mmCIF file of N, CA and C in Angstrom:
data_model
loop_
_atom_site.group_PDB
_atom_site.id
_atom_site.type_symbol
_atom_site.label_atom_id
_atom_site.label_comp_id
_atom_site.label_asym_id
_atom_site.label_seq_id
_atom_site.Cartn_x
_atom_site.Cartn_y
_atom_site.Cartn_z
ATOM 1 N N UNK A 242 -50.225 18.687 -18.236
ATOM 2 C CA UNK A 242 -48.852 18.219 -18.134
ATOM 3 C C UNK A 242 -48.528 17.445 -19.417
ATOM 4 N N UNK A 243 -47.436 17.601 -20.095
ATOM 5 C CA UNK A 243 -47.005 16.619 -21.095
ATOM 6 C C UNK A 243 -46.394 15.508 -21.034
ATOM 7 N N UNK A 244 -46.590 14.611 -21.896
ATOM 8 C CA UNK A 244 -46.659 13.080 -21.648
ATOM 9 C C UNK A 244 -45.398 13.068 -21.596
ATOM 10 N N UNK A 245 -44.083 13.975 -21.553
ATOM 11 C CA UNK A 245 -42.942 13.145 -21.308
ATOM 12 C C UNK A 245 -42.336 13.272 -19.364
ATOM 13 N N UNK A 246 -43.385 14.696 -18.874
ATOM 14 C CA UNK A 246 -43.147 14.710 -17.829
ATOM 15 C C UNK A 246 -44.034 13.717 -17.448
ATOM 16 N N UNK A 247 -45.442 13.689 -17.475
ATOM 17 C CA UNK A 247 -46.010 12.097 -17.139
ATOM 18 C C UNK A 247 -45.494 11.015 -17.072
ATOM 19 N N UNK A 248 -44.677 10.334 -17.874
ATOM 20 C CA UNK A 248 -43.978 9.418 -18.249
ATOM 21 C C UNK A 248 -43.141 9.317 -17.042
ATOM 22 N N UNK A 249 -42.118 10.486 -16.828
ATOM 23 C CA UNK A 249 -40.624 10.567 -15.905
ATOM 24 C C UNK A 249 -41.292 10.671 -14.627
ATOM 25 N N UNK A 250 -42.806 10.893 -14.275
ATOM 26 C CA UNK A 250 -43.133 11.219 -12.976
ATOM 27 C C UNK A 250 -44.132 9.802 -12.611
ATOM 28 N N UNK A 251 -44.364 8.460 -13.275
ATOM 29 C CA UNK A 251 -44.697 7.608 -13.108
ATOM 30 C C UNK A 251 -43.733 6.385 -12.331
ATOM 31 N N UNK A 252 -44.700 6.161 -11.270
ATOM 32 C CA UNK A 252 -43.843 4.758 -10.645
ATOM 33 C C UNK A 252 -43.079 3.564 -11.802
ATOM 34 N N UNK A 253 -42.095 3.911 -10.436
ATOM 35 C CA UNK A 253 -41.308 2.421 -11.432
ATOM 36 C C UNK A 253 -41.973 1.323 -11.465
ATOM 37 N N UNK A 254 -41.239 0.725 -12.344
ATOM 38 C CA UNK A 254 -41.875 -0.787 -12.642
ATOM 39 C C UNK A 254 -41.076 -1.755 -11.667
ATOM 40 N N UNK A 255 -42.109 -2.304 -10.485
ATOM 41 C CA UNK A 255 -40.973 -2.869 -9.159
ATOM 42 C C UNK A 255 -40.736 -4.365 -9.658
ATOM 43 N N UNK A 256 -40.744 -4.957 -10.914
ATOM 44 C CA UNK A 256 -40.118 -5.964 -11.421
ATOM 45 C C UNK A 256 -38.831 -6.077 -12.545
ATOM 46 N N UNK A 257 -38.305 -7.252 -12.923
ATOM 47 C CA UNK A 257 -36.957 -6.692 -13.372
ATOM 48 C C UNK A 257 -36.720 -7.971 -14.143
ATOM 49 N N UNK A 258 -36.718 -8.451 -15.429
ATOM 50 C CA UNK A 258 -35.708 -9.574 -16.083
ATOM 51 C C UNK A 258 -34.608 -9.532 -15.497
ATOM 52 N N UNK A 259 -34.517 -11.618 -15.041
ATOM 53 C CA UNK A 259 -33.607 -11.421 -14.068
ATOM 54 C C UNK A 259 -32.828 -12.579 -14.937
ATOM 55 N N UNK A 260 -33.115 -13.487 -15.736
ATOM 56 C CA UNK A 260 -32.913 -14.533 -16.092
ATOM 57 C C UNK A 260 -33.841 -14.929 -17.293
ATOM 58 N N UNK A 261 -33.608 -15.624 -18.018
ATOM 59 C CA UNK A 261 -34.576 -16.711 -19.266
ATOM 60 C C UNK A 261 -33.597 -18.120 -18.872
ATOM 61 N N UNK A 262 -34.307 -19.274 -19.437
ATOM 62 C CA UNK A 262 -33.980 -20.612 -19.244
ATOM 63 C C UNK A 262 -34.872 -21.193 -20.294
ATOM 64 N N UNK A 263 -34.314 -22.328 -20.763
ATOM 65 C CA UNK A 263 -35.310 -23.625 -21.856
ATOM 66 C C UNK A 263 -35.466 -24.712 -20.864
ATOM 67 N N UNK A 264 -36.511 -25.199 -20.694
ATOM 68 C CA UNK A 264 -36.960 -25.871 -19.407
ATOM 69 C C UNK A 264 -38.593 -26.432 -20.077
ATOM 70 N N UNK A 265 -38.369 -28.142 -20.468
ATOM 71 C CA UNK A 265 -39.109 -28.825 -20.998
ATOM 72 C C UNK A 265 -39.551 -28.256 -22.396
ATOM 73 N N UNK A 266 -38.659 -27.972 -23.065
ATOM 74 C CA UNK A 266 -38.999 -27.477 -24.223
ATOM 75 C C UNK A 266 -39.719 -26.025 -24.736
ATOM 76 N N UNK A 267 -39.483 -25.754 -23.269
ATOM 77 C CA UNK A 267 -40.269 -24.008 -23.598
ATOM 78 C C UNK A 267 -39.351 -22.809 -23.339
ATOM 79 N N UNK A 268 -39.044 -21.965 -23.699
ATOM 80 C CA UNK A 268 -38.367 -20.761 -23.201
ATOM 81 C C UNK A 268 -39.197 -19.945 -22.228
ATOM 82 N N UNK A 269 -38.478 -19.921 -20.936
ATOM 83 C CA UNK A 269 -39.288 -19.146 -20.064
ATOM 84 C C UNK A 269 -38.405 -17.538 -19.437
ATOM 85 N N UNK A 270 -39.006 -17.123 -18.736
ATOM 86 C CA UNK A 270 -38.228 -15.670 -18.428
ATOM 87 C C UNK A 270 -38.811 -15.830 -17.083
ATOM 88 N N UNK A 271 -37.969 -14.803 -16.363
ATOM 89 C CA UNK A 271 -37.773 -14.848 -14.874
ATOM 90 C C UNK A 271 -37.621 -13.829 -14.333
ATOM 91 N N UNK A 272 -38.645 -13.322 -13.425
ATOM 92 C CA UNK A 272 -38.900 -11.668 -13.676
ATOM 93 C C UNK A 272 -38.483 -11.516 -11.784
ATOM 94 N N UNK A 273 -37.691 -10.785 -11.367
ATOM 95 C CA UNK A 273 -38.010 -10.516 -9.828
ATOM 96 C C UNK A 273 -38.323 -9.019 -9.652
ATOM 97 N N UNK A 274 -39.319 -9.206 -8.113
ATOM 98 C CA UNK A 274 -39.811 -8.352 -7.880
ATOM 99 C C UNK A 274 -38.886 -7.673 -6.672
ATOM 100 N N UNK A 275 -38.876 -6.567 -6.424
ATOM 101 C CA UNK A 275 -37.976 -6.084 -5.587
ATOM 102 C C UNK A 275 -38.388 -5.906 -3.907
ATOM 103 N N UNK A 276 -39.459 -6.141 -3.777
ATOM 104 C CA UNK A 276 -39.892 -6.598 -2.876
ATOM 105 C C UNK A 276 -40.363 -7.204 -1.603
ATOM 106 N N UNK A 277 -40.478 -8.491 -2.566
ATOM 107 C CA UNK A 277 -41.026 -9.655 -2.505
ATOM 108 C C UNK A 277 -39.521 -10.825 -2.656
ATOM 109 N N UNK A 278 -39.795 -11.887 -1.875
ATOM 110 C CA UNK A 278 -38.602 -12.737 -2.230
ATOM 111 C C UNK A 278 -39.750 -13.947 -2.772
ATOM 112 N N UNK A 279 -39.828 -13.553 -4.498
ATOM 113 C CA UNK A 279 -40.421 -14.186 -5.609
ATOM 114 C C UNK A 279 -39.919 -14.097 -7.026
ATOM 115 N N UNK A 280 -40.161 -15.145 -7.479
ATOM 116 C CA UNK A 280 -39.715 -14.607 -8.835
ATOM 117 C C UNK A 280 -41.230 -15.210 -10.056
ATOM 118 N N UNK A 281 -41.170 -14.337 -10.489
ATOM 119 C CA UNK A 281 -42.576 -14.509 -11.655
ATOM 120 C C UNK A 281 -41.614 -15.301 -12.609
ATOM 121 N N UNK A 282 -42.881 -16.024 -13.463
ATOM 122 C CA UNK A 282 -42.460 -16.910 -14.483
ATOM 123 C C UNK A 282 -43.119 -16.727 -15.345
ATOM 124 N N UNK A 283 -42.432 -16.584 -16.029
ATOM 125 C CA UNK A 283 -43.745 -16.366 -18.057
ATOM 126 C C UNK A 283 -42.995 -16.906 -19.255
ATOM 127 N N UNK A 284 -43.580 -17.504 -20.318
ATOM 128 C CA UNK A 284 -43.124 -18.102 -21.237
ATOM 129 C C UNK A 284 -42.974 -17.018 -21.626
ATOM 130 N N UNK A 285 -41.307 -17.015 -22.241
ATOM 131 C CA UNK A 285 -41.045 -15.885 -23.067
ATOM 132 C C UNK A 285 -41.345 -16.103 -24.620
ATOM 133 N N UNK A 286 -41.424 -14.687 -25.236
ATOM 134 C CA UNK A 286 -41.617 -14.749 -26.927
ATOM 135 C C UNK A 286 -42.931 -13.652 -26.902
ATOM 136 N N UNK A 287 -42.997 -13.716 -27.908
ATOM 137 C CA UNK A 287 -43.647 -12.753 -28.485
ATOM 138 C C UNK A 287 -44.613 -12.128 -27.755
ATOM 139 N N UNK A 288 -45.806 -13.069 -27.527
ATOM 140 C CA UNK A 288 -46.871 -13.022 -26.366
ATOM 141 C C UNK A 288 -46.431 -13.567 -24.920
ATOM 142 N N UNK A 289 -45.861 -12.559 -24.145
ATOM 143 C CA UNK A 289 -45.836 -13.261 -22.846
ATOM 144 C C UNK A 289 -46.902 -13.680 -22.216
ATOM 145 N N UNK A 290 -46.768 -15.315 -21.649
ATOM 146 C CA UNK A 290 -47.707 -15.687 -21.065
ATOM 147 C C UNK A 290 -47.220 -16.035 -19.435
ATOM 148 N N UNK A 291 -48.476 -15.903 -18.511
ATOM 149 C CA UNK A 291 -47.973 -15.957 -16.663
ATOM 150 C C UNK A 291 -47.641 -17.638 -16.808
ATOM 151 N N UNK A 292 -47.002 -18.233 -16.554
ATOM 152 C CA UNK A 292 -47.540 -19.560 -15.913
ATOM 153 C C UNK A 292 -47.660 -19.704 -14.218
ATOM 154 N N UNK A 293 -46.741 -18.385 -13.709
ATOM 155 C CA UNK A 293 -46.485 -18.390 -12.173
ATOM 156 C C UNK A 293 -45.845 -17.732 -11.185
ATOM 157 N N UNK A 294 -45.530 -18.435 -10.307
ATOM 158 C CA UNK A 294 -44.343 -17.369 -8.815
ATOM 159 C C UNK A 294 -43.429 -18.909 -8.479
ATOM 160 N N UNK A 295 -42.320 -18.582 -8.644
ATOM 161 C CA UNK A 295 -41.677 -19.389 -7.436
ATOM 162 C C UNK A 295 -41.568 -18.660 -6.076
ATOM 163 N N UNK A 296 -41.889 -19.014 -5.232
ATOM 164 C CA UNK A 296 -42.341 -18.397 -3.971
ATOM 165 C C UNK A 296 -41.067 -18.980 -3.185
ATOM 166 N N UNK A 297 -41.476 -17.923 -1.552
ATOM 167 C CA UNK A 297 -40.611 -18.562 -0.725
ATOM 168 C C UNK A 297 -39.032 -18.779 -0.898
ATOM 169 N N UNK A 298 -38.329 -17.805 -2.200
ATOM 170 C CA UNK A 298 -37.222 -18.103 -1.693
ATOM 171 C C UNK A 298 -36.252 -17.698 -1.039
ATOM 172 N N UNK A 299 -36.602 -17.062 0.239
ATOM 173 C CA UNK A 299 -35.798 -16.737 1.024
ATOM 174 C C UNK A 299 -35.454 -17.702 2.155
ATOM 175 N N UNK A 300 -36.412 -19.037 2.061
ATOM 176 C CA UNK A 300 -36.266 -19.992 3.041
ATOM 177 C C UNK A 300 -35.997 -21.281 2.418
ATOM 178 N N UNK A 301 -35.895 -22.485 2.627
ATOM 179 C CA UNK A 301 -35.713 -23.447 2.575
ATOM 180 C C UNK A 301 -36.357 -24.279 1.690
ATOM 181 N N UNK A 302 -37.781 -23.967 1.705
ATOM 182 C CA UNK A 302 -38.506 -24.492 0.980
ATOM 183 C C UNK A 302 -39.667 -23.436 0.006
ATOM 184 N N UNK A 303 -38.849 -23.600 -1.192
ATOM 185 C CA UNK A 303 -39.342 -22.672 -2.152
ATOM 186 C C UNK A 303 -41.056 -23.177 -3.115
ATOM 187 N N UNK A 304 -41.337 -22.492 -3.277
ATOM 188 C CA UNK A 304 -42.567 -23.298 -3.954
ATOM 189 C C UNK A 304 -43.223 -22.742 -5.460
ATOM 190 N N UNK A 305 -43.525 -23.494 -6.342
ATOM 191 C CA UNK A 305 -43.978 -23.068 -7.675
ATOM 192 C C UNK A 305 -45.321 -23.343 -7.101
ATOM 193 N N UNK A 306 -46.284 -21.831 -7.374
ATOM 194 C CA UNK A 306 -47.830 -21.542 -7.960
ATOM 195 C C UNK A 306 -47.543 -21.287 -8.835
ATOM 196 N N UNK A 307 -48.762 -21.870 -9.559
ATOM 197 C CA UNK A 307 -49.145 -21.809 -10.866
ATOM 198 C C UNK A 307 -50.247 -20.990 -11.509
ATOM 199 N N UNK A 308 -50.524 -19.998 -12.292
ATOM 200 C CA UNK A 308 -51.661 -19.355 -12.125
ATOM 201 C C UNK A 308 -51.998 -19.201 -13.393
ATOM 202 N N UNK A 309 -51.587 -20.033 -14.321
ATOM 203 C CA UNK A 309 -51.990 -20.591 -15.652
ATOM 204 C C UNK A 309 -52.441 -21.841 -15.530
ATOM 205 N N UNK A 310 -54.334 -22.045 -15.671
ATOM 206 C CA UNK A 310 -54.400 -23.537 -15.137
ATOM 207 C C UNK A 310 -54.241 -24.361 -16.709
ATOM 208 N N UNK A 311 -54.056 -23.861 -17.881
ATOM 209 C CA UNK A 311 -54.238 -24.889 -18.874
ATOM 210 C C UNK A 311 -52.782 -24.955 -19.288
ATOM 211 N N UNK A 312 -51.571 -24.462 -18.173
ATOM 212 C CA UNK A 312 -50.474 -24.724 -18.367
ATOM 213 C C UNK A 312 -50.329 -25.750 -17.177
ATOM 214 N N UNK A 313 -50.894 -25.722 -15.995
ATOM 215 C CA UNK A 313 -50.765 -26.634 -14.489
ATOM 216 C C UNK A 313 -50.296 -27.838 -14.830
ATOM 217 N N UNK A 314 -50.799 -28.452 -15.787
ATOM 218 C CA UNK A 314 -50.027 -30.198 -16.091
ATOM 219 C C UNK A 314 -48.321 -29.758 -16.502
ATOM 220 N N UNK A 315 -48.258 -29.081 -17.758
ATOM 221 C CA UNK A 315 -46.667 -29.160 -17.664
ATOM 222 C C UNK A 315 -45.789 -28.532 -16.702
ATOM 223 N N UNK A 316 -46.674 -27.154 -16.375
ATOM 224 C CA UNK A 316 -45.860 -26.260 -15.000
ATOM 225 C C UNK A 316 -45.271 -27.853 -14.228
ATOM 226 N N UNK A 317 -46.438 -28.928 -13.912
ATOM 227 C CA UNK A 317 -45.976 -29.636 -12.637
ATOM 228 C C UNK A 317 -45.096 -30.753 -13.009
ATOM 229 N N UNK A 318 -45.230 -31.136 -14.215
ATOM 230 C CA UNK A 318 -44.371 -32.034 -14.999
ATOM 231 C C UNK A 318 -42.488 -31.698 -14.709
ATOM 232 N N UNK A 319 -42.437 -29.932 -15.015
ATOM 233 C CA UNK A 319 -41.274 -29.233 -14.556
ATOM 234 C C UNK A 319 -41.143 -28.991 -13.751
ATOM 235 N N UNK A 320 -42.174 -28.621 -12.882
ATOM 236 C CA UNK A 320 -41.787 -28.299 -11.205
ATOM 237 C C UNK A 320 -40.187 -27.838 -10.718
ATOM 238 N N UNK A 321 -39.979 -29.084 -10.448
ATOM 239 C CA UNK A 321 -38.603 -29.020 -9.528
ATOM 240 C C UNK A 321 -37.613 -28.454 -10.135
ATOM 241 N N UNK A 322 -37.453 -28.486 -11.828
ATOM 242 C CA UNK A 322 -36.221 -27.807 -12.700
ATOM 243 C C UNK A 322 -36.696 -26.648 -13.236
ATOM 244 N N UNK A 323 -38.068 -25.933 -12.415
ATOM 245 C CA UNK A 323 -38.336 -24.365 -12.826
ATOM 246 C C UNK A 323 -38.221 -24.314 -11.478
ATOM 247 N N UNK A 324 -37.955 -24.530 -10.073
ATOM 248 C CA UNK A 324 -37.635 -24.032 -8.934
ATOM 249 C C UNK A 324 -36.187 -24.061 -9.154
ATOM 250 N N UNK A 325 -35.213 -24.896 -9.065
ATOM 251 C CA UNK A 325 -33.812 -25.093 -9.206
ATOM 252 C C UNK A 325 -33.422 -23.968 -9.997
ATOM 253 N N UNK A 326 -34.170 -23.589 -11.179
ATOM 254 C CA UNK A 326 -33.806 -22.459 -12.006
ATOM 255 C C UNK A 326 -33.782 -21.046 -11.409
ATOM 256 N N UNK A 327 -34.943 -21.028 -10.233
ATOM 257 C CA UNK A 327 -35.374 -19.632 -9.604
ATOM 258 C C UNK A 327 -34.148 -19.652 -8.582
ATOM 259 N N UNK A 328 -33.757 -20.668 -7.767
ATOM 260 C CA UNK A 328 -33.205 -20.772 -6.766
ATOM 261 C C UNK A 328 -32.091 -19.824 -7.186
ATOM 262 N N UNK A 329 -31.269 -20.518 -8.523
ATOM 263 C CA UNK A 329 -30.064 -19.997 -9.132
ATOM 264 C C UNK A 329 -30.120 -18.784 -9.203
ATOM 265 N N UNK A 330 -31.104 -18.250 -10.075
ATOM 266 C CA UNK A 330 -31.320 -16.951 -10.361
ATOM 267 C C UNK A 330 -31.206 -16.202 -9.772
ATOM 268 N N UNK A 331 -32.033 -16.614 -8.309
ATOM 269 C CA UNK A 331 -32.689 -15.275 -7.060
ATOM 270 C C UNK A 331 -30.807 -15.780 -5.981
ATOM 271 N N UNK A 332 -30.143 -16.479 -6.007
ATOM 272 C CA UNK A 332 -28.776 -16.646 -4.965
ATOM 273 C C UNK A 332 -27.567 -15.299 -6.230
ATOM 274 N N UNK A 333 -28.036 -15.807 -7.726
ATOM 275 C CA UNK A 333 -26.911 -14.891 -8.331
ATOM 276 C C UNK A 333 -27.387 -13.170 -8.530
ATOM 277 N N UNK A 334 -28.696 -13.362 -8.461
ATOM 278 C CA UNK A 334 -29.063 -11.735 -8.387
ATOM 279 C C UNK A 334 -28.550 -11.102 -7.167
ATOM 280 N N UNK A 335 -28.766 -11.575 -6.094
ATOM 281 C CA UNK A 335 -28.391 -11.165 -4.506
ATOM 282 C C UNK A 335 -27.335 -10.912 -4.176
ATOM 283 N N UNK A 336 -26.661 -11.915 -5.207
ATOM 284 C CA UNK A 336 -25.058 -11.516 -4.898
ATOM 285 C C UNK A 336 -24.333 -10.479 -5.594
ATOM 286 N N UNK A 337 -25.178 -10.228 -6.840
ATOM 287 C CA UNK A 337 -24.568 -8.887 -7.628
ATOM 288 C C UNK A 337 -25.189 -7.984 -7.257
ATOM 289 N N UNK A 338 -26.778 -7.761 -6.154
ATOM 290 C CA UNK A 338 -27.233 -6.475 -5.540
ATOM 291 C C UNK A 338 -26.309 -6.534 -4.248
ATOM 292 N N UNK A 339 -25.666 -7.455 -3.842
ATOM 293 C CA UNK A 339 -24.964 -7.066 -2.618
ATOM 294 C C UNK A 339 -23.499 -7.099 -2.748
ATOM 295 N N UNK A 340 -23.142 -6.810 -3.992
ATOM 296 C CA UNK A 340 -21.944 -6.664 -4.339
ATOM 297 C C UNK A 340 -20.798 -7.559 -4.552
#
């Protein structure tokens, strides 16, 4: 088979740039999964790096894991203004997938 039918016959990619934000001095990106009611977090730029998931936001209480541990001190330093950021993100995505 040739690599362009390979290519067109490969699963999608079930994540999606949904958002970027500057948040404690870093540029981050905000990836959702289609899914999952999560949104991945990675310092954006050149080398993307994970720092995490904001989890849980389909309920009340949303939560940042962290799965970069030599990022864990600033991830938690930001905490609450990289959840507030997801919150935004994942209420304005929903509303432009639901029209």
């Amino acid at each position: 088979m040739n690599r362009f039918l390979e290519r067109n016959n490969a699963p999608l990619d079930p994540t999606c740039v949904v958002g970027k934000a500057w948040i404690g001095g870093r540029f981050l990106r905000f990836d959702a999964s289609f899914s999952q009611s999560r949104i991945r977090v990675t310092f954006a730029g050149v080398d993307t790096i994970a720092v995490g998931s904001v989890i849980y936001l389909d309920t009340d209480l949303p939560a940042l894991r962290v799965s970069s541990p030599i990022d864990a001190e600033w991830a938690g330093q930001h905490c609450a203004e990289i959840i507030e950021e997801a919150k935004r993100i994942w209420s304005e995505t929903l509303r432009e997938c639901n029209g």
